[in-house]
Coordinates of C-alpha atoms and ligand atoms in Angstrom, one line a residue:
M290 CA -26.8 4.9 -27.1
N291 CA -27.5 7.6 -24.2
V292 CA -23.6 6.6 -22.9
L293 CA -22.1 7.2 -26.3
W294 CA -24.4 10.5 -27.1
R295 CA -23.7 11.8 -25.0
R296 CA -19.9 11.0 -24.6
A297 CA -19.8 12.5 -28.7
V298 CA -21.7 15.7 -27.6
P299 CA -18.2 17.3 -26.9
L300 CA -16.7 15.8 -30.4
L301 CA -19.5 17.1 -32.2
C302 CA -19.6 20.6 -30.7
R303 CA -15.2 21.2 -30.5
R304 CA -14.0 24.6 -30.8
P305 CA -10.8 25.8 -32.0
R306 CA -7.9 25.8 -29.7
L307 CA -8.2 28.5 -26.8
R308 CA -6.0 30.3 -24.7
A309 CA -8.1 32.3 -22.4
D310 CA -6.0 33.0 -19.1
T311 CA -9.5 33.8 -16.7
A312 CA -11.7 31.4 -15.6
T313 CA -14.4 33.5 -17.1
D314 CA -13.5 34.1 -20.6
R315 CA -12.4 29.5 -20.4
G316 CA -15.8 29.2 -19.5
L317 CA -15.5 26.7 -16.3
H318 CA -18.0 25.0 -14.7
S319 CA -16.6 24.9 -11.8
S320 CA -16.9 24.6 -8.0
C321 CA -14.3 25.3 -6.6
R322 CA -13.1 28.8 -5.3
R323 CA -9.6 29.4 -8.2
R324 CA -6.6 27.8 -6.2
T325 CA -2.7 29.2 -7.4
V326 CA -0.4 25.5 -5.7
M327 CA -1.2 22.5 -5.0
P328 CA 1.4 19.8 -3.1
A329 CA 2.2 17.0 -5.7
W330 CA 5.7 14.1 -5.9
I331 CA 7.6 15.4 -8.4
I332 CA 11.5 15.3 -10.7
D333 CA 13.8 18.0 -11.8
K334 CA 16.3 15.6 -13.0
Y335 CA 15.4 12.2 -14.3
G336 CA 17.9 8.7 -11.7
G337 CA 17.8 7.2 -8.9
N338 CA 14.1 7.7 -6.7
D339 CA 16.5 9.5 -4.5
V340 CA 14.9 12.0 -7.4
L341 CA 11.8 12.6 -6.3
R342 CA 10.6 15.0 -4.6
F343 CA 7.3 16.8 -2.3
S344 CA 6.7 20.1 -3.8
D345 CA 3.7 21.8 -1.5
N346 CA 3.5 24.7 -4.7
L347 CA 3.5 23.8 -7.6
L348 CA 1.1 25.3 -9.7
F349 CA -2.7 24.7 -9.9
P350 CA -3.4 22.7 -12.9
I351 CA -5.6 25.0 -15.4
L352 CA -8.2 24.6 -18.9
N353 CA -6.0 25.2 -22.1
Y354 CA -8.8 23.4 -24.1
P355 CA -12.4 23.3 -24.3
N356 CA -12.7 19.5 -23.3
E357 CA -10.2 19.4 -20.4
V358 CA -11.8 18.2 -16.2
I359 CA -9.5 19.1 -13.5
I360 CA -9.8 16.3 -11.1
K361 CA -9.5 16.6 -7.4
V362 CA -7.0 12.7 -7.2
H363 CA -8.6 10.8 -4.3
A364 CA -6.0 7.8 -5.4
A365 CA -3.7 6.9 -7.8
S366 CA -1.0 3.9 -8.4
V367 CA 2.3 3.5 -9.9
N368 CA 2.9 1.8 -13.0
P369 CA 5.9 0.1 -13.6
I370 CA 6.4 2.7 -15.7
D371 CA 5.8 5.4 -13.3
V372 CA 9.6 4.1 -11.9
N373 CA 11.0 3.4 -15.8
M374 CA 10.4 7.1 -16.6
R375 CA 11.9 8.5 -13.5
N376 CA 14.6 6.5 -14.7
G377 CA 15.0 8.6 -18.3
Y378 CA 12.9 6.3 -19.8
G379 CA 11.1 7.5 -23.4
A380 CA 11.8 11.2 -22.8
K381 CA 12.9 11.7 -26.4
S382 CA 9.5 10.3 -27.6
L383 CA 7.5 11.5 -24.7
N384 CA 9.0 15.5 -25.1
M385 CA 8.2 15.6 -28.4
T386 CA 4.4 14.4 -27.2
R387 CA 4.3 17.5 -24.6
D388 CA 2.6 19.9 -25.0
P389 CA 3.7 23.1 -24.8
L390 CA 0.8 25.1 -22.8
H391 CA 0.8 21.9 -20.2
L392 CA 5.4 23.9 -19.8
K393 CA 3.8 26.4 -18.0
T394 CA 6.5 27.0 -15.8
S395 CA 9.8 26.3 -18.7
S396 CA 11.0 24.8 -21.1
T397 CA 11.6 21.5 -20.2
E398 CA 9.6 18.3 -18.8
F399 CA 10.5 19.4 -15.7
P400 CA 8.9 19.2 -13.1
L401 CA 7.4 15.9 -13.5
I402 CA 4.8 15.2 -11.8
L403 CA 4.5 11.0 -12.5
G404 CA 1.7 8.3 -11.8
R405 CA -0.1 7.3 -14.6
D406 CA -4.0 6.6 -12.8
V407 CA -6.6 8.4 -10.6
S408 CA -10.1 7.9 -9.1
G409 CA -11.2 11.3 -7.9
T410 CA -14.3 13.7 -8.4
V411 CA -14.9 16.8 -11.6
M412 CA -13.3 20.0 -9.9
E413 CA -13.9 22.1 -13.7
C414 CA -15.3 21.0 -17.1
G415 CA -13.9 23.3 -19.8
L416 CA -17.5 25.1 -22.1
S417 CA -17.6 21.7 -24.3
V418 CA -17.5 19.3 -21.8
K419 CA -20.8 18.1 -21.3
Y420 CA -20.0 13.8 -20.4
F421 CA -19.4 15.4 -16.7
R422 CA -20.3 18.3 -14.2
P423 CA -18.1 19.4 -11.1
G424 CA -18.7 16.4 -8.0
D425 CA -18.7 13.5 -10.9
Q426 CA -16.6 10.8 -9.3
V427 CA -14.4 9.1 -11.9
W428 CA -11.4 7.5 -13.2
A429 CA -8.7 8.1 -16.0
A430 CA -5.8 6.6 -17.1
V431 CA -3.6 10.6 -18.2
P432 CA -0.9 9.4 -20.9
P433 CA 2.5 9.5 -20.1
W434 CA 3.4 12.8 -22.1
K435 CA 1.3 14.7 -19.7
Q436 CA 1.2 15.6 -16.4
G437 CA 1.1 12.9 -13.6
T438 CA -2.1 12.4 -10.5
L439 CA 1.1 11.7 -7.6
A440 CA -1.4 15.2 -7.0
E441 CA -4.4 16.8 -5.6
F442 CA -5.1 17.9 -8.4
V443 CA -4.5 16.5 -12.5
L444 CA -5.1 17.2 -15.8
A445 CA -7.3 15.3 -18.5
N446 CA -9.3 15.4 -21.4
A447 CA -12.3 14.9 -21.1
N448 CA -11.9 11.5 -23.2
E449 CA -9.7 10.5 -21.2
V450 CA -12.4 10.0 -18.6
S451 CA -15.2 7.8 -17.3
L452 CA -17.8 7.7 -14.4
K453 CA -15.7 5.7 -11.7
P454 CA -18.2 1.7 -11.0
K455 CA -20.2 3.0 -8.1
S456 CA -19.2 -0.7 -6.1
L457 CA -15.1 0.9 -6.0
S458 CA -14.1 3.1 -3.7
H459 CA -11.3 5.2 -4.8
T460 CA -8.7 3.6 -3.6
E461 CA -9.8 0.7 -5.4
A462 CA -11.3 2.3 -8.7
A463 CA -7.1 4.1 -8.7
S464 CA -5.2 0.6 -9.6
L465 CA -7.0 -0.2 -12.4
P466 CA -7.5 2.4 -15.5
Y467 CA -3.9 1.7 -16.6
V468 CA -3.8 -1.9 -16.3
L469 CA -6.9 -1.9 -17.9
L470 CA -6.8 -0.7 -20.6
T471 CA -3.0 -1.6 -21.6
A472 CA -4.9 -5.5 -21.6
W473 CA -7.6 -4.2 -23.4
A474 CA -5.7 -2.5 -26.0
A475 CA -3.0 -6.0 -26.1
L476 CA -6.4 -8.7 -26.3
V477 CA -8.6 -7.1 -28.3
H478 CA -6.9 -4.7 -31.1
S479 CA -3.7 -6.6 -31.2
C480 CA -5.7 -10.0 -30.3
G481 CA -9.2 -8.7 -32.1
L482 CA -10.5 -11.2 -29.1
S483 CA -13.4 -9.7 -28.2
K484 CA -17.0 -10.4 -26.0
E485 CA -18.4 -12.8 -28.4
K486 CA -15.4 -14.1 -30.1
C487 CA -13.7 -15.5 -26.7
P488 CA -15.9 -18.6 -26.3
G489 CA -13.7 -21.7 -27.2
K490 CA -10.7 -19.4 -27.1
R491 CA -7.6 -20.8 -25.7
V492 CA -5.2 -17.5 -24.2
L493 CA -1.7 -18.1 -22.1
I494 CA -0.5 -15.1 -20.1
I495 CA 2.8 -14.7 -19.5
G496 CA 3.4 -12.6 -16.6
S497 CA 0.0 -13.0 -15.1
S498 CA -0.1 -11.9 -11.0
G499 CA 1.8 -8.2 -11.9
G500 CA -0.7 -5.5 -13.1
V501 CA -1.5 -6.2 -16.1
G502 CA -1.8 -10.0 -15.8
T503 CA -4.2 -10.2 -13.3
A504 CA -6.5 -7.6 -15.2
A505 CA -6.2 -9.0 -17.8
I506 CA -7.0 -12.5 -16.9
Q507 CA -9.9 -10.7 -14.8
L508 CA -11.1 -9.6 -18.9
L509 CA -10.5 -12.5 -20.8
K510 CA -12.9 -14.6 -18.0
A511 CA -15.1 -12.1 -18.5
W512 CA -15.8 -12.8 -21.8
G513 CA -15.7 -16.8 -21.8
A514 CA -11.6 -17.6 -22.7
H515 CA -9.8 -20.2 -21.2
V516 CA -6.2 -19.2 -19.5
T517 CA -3.1 -19.8 -19.1
A518 CA -1.2 -18.0 -16.4
V519 CA 2.6 -18.5 -16.2
C520 CA 3.9 -17.0 -12.9
S521 CA 5.8 -18.0 -9.7
G522 CA 4.4 -20.6 -7.8
N523 CA 3.8 -18.4 -4.5
A524 CA 1.2 -16.3 -6.8
F525 CA -1.0 -20.1 -7.4
A526 CA -3.6 -19.5 -5.1
L527 CA -3.9 -15.9 -6.8
M528 CA -4.5 -16.7 -10.3
K529 CA -7.4 -19.8 -9.2
N530 CA -9.4 -17.0 -7.5
L531 CA -8.8 -14.8 -10.4
G532 CA -10.7 -17.8 -12.7
A533 CA -7.2 -18.9 -14.2
D534 CA -8.0 -22.3 -15.9
D535 CA -4.3 -23.0 -15.4
V536 CA -1.7 -23.1 -14.4
I537 CA 1.8 -23.2 -15.3
D538 CA 5.3 -22.0 -12.1
Y539 CA 8.4 -20.2 -14.0
T540 CA 10.7 -21.7 -11.1
V541 CA 10.5 -24.5 -11.1
A542 CA 11.4 -25.5 -15.3
R543 CA 11.5 -24.2 -18.5
V544 CA 8.1 -23.0 -20.2
Q545 CA 8.8 -24.4 -23.1
E546 CA 9.4 -28.3 -21.2
Q547 CA 5.5 -27.6 -19.4
L548 CA 3.4 -26.4 -22.3
K549 CA 4.2 -29.9 -24.2
T550 CA 1.4 -31.0 -22.4
R551 CA -0.7 -28.6 -23.6
D552 CA -2.7 -27.9 -26.5
L553 CA -1.8 -24.7 -28.7
F554 CA -3.0 -21.3 -27.9
D555 CA -5.3 -18.6 -30.1
A556 CA -3.3 -15.7 -28.3
I557 CA -0.4 -15.1 -25.9
L558 CA 0.4 -11.4 -24.6
D559 CA 4.0 -11.8 -23.5
N560 CA 4.0 -9.3 -20.0
I561 CA 8.4 -10.5 -19.7
G562 CA 9.5 -10.4 -23.1
G563 CA 12.9 -11.7 -23.4
S564 CA 13.5 -14.5 -24.0
S565 CA 9.5 -16.1 -23.7
E566 CA 9.2 -14.1 -27.0
E567 CA 10.7 -17.7 -27.9
L568 CA 7.0 -19.5 -27.7
A569 CA 4.9 -17.4 -29.9
L570 CA 6.5 -20.4 -32.4
H571 CA 6.0 -22.9 -30.8
Y572 CA 2.8 -22.7 -28.5
L573 CA 0.2 -21.1 -31.4
K574 CA -1.2 -22.4 -33.2
P575 CA -0.7 -22.3 -37.3
W576 CA -2.9 -20.8 -39.8
S577 CA -6.1 -19.7 -37.2
G578 CA -5.5 -16.2 -37.7
A579 CA -3.7 -16.7 -33.9
T580 CA -1.9 -13.5 -32.0
Y581 CA 1.0 -13.1 -30.5
V582 CA 1.0 -10.1 -29.2
T583 CA 4.6 -8.4 -26.9
L584 CA 4.2 -6.0 -23.7
V585 CA 7.6 -5.6 -23.7
T586 CA 9.4 -3.6 -26.9
P587 CA 12.4 -1.4 -27.4
F588 CA 9.9 0.8 -29.3
L589 CA 10.4 4.5 -26.7
Y590 CA 13.7 2.5 -26.3
N591 CA 15.6 3.4 -29.8
N592 CA 14.4 6.4 -29.3
D593 CA 16.5 7.8 -25.7
Q594 CA 19.7 5.5 -27.1
L595 CA 19.8 6.3 -30.7
G596 CA 17.6 10.2 -31.4
I597 CA 13.8 9.8 -33.7
A598 CA 14.8 9.8 -36.7
D599 CA 17.4 6.6 -36.0
G600 CA 16.0 5.4 -33.6
M601 CA 12.2 4.9 -35.4
M602 CA 14.1 3.4 -38.0
R603 CA 15.5 0.8 -36.1
T604 CA 12.4 -0.3 -34.5
G605 CA 10.9 -0.2 -38.2
V606 CA 13.4 -2.7 -39.6
T607 CA 12.9 -4.8 -36.0
L608 CA 9.5 -4.9 -35.7
A609 CA 8.6 -5.9 -39.9
S610 CA 11.1 -9.0 -39.3
K611 CA 9.7 -10.0 -36.4
V612 CA 6.6 -9.4 -38.0
M613 CA 7.4 -11.1 -41.2
K614 CA 9.2 -14.1 -39.4
H615 CA 6.1 -15.1 -37.8
Y616 CA 3.9 -14.6 -41.0
Y617 CA 6.0 -17.2 -42.7
K618 CA 4.9 -20.1 -40.7
G619 CA 1.3 -18.5 -40.1
I620 CA 1.3 -16.4 -36.6
H621 CA 0.3 -12.5 -36.5
Y622 CA 3.1 -10.9 -34.3
R623 CA 2.4 -7.6 -32.7
W624 CA 3.4 -4.7 -30.0
G625 CA 0.5 -3.5 -27.4
F626 CA 0.5 -0.1 -26.1
F627 CA -1.4 1.1 -23.6
A628 CA -4.0 3.6 -25.1
P629 CA -6.3 6.4 -22.6
S630 CA -9.9 5.5 -23.1
G631 CA -12.8 7.1 -21.5
P632 CA -15.4 5.4 -23.5
T633 CA -13.1 1.5 -23.0
L634 CA -13.2 2.9 -19.5
D635 CA -17.3 2.6 -19.7
E636 CA -17.6 -0.8 -21.1
I637 CA -15.1 -2.2 -18.7
G638 CA -16.9 -0.1 -15.5
E639 CA -20.1 -1.9 -17.0
L640 CA -18.3 -5.8 -16.0
V641 CA -17.2 -4.0 -12.5
D642 CA -20.4 -3.3 -10.8
A643 CA -21.9 -6.8 -12.4
G644 CA -18.8 -8.4 -9.7
K645 CA -16.5 -10.0 -14.0
I646 CA -13.8 -7.6 -12.4
R647 CA -12.5 -6.7 -9.4
P648 CA -9.7 -4.7 -7.9
V649 CA -5.7 -6.7 -7.3
I650 CA -4.6 -4.5 -5.0
D651 CA -0.8 -6.0 -3.0
E652 CA 0.2 -3.1 -0.6
V653 CA -1.4 1.4 -0.4
F654 CA 0.8 3.7 0.1
P655 CA -0.3 7.8 2.0
L656 CA 0.5 10.2 -0.6
S657 CA 3.6 10.8 1.8
D658 CA 5.3 7.9 1.7
V659 CA 5.4 7.7 -2.5
P660 CA 9.4 7.4 -2.8
K661 CA 8.8 3.8 -0.4
A662 CA 6.1 2.8 -2.8
F663 CA 8.6 3.0 -6.1
Q664 CA 11.0 1.3 -4.4
K665 CA 8.2 -1.9 -4.0
L666 CA 7.6 -1.4 -7.5
E667 CA 11.5 -1.4 -8.0
A668 CA 11.9 -4.5 -6.3
G669 CA 9.2 -7.0 -8.1
H670 CA 7.6 -9.1 -7.2
A671 CA 4.0 -7.2 -7.9
R672 CA 1.7 -9.6 -7.0
G673 CA -1.8 -6.6 -8.3
K674 CA -1.6 -2.4 -7.9
T675 CA 0.4 -0.4 -5.5
V676 CA -1.4 2.2 -5.3
I677 CA -1.2 5.5 -3.6
Q678 CA -4.4 7.1 -1.1
I679 CA -4.7 10.9 -1.9
V680 CA -7.0 11.5 0.8
D681 CA -8.2 9.7 3.9
P682 CA -11.8 7.9 2.7
K683 CA -12.7 8.2 6.5
K684 CA -12.0 11.8 6.6
Ligands
NAP910 N1 3.7 -1.5 -23.8 C1 2.9 -0.8 -23.1 O1 2.0 0.0 -23.5 C2 2.6 -1.1 -21.5 C3 1.6 -0.7 -20.7 C4 1.5 -1.2 -19.2 C5 3.0 -2.3 -18.9 N2 4.3 -2.7 -20.3 C6 5.6 -3.2 -19.5 O2 4.3 -4.9 -18.8 C7 4.8 -5.1 -18.1 C8 4.2 -5.8 -17.3 O3 3.8 -5.1 -16.4 P1 2.8 -5.3 -15.3 O4 2.6 -3.6 -15.0 O5 1.9 -5.8 -15.0 O6 4.6 -5.3 -14.7 P2 3.9 -5.8 -13.2 O7 2.9 -5.8 -12.4 O8 5.7 -5.7 -11.9 O9 4.3 -7.3 -12.4 C9 4.7 -7.9 -13.8 C10 4.7 -9.5 -12.6 O10 5.5 -10.9 -13.4 C11 6.2 -11.8 -12.7 N3 7.1 -12.5 -12.9 C12 8.4 -11.3 -13.7 N4 9.3 -12.1 -13.8 C13 8.6 -13.8 -14.4 C14 9.2 -14.9 -15.4 N5 9.2 -14.9 -16.2 N6 7.6 -15.6 -15.2 C15 6.2 -14.8 -15.4 N7 6.3 -14.2 -14.4 C16 7.5 -13.2 -13.8 C17 6.5 -10.2 -11.5 O11 6.7 -11.8 -10.3 P3 7.3 -12.7 -10.1 O12 8.4 -12.2 -10.1 O13 7.2 -12.8 -8.3 O14 7.2 -14.2 -10.7 C18 5.0 -9.9 -11.9 O15 4.3 -10.4 -11.2 C19 6.2 -3.9 -17.6 O16 7.2 -4.8 -17.4 C20 5.5 -2.8 -18.2 O17 6.5 -2.2 -18.8 C21 4.0 -1.9 -21.1

């Protein structure tokens, strides 16, 4: 209740938009001297890994709204969306949602900072931020239409931020927000699962060994679901270690064949898409509220290819036809999307501190090796997350 109240205060006290130029005008609570530039990895155009460029004179973020905070980034992590955005994926849609106040130096999205996850220290707070104060250790995932976290500082809305679980280091904490919030959105909002509804439920996770998969297994096991994980054989030990009840190796035989010997499922979380979508009609319990949710959708791709109006039209037709096709067979069909949320991270943080969710880190790179981290991610076969350490914890 206390947590909810502290979160509600900024909403109740929300002020009209401010565009102020000085720290005093903006009524900042600050623990750092005003800086003008900072180091960051940026891109100035879309393309392959060679467009990633290190800059040590990127404009320091400033608070544009009273509910924003500036975070000093101790660690960040990279996700497939960073590689995709580097290639230009989603640019048409994301540019529509970018805030002009945050595009300070040019009329385009460049220079663009990638990276969604952050674990770090609050440096400055807007006037209506009551839940945080400078010096707080926090974690967050910032949405893709904002500047990212592969930088010394990042600007976030206070509602996207949460106090970091005390049991995790910054390096560990930075591995979790984006993938856990995505798994949460898919399982809770799309499939209707929760702590109360999970016991007795059978859930199939396709693509269980990467960032989202390892997060989803742990969330579902913390809530008491029965989890079947689909991955390659060399990830079996990891899956069992995270609590998966049953594991299927997609590399030895068709998943369809292997599933014939198993009971039907209440939910399928699909992190792979394509032909794995076919599993929905055959392996979910029909007419029981069972739901298939995929994270691999053509939504942003359609807008990139066709423009916003035609892209939205095609997306609507595709989604509607798939929903109807499954509905007639007694199955719910959904698309799942990452949703930033500080309050959800508060709840996840409690599970982390209770030892029910732990970070699964594939590899840690220093800030100087961001291009290598992208290369690694692009090569596939992730086992959990690729983390970027920005502040050396020993210093
Ligand atoms: N809609 C959204 O908002 C949203 C949010 C987050 C992620 N996503 C998407 O969701 C997908 C998963 O994200 P992630 O962060 O978990 O990616 P990831 O960390 O790269 O993990 C992908 C995992 O899938 C495994 N894999 C590959 N092919 C497979 C197959 N046919 N069957 C089973 N496992 C397979 C890979 O290992 P092996 O190749 O060694 O088997 C790897 O462990 C990505 O496409 C991402 O873009 C969407």
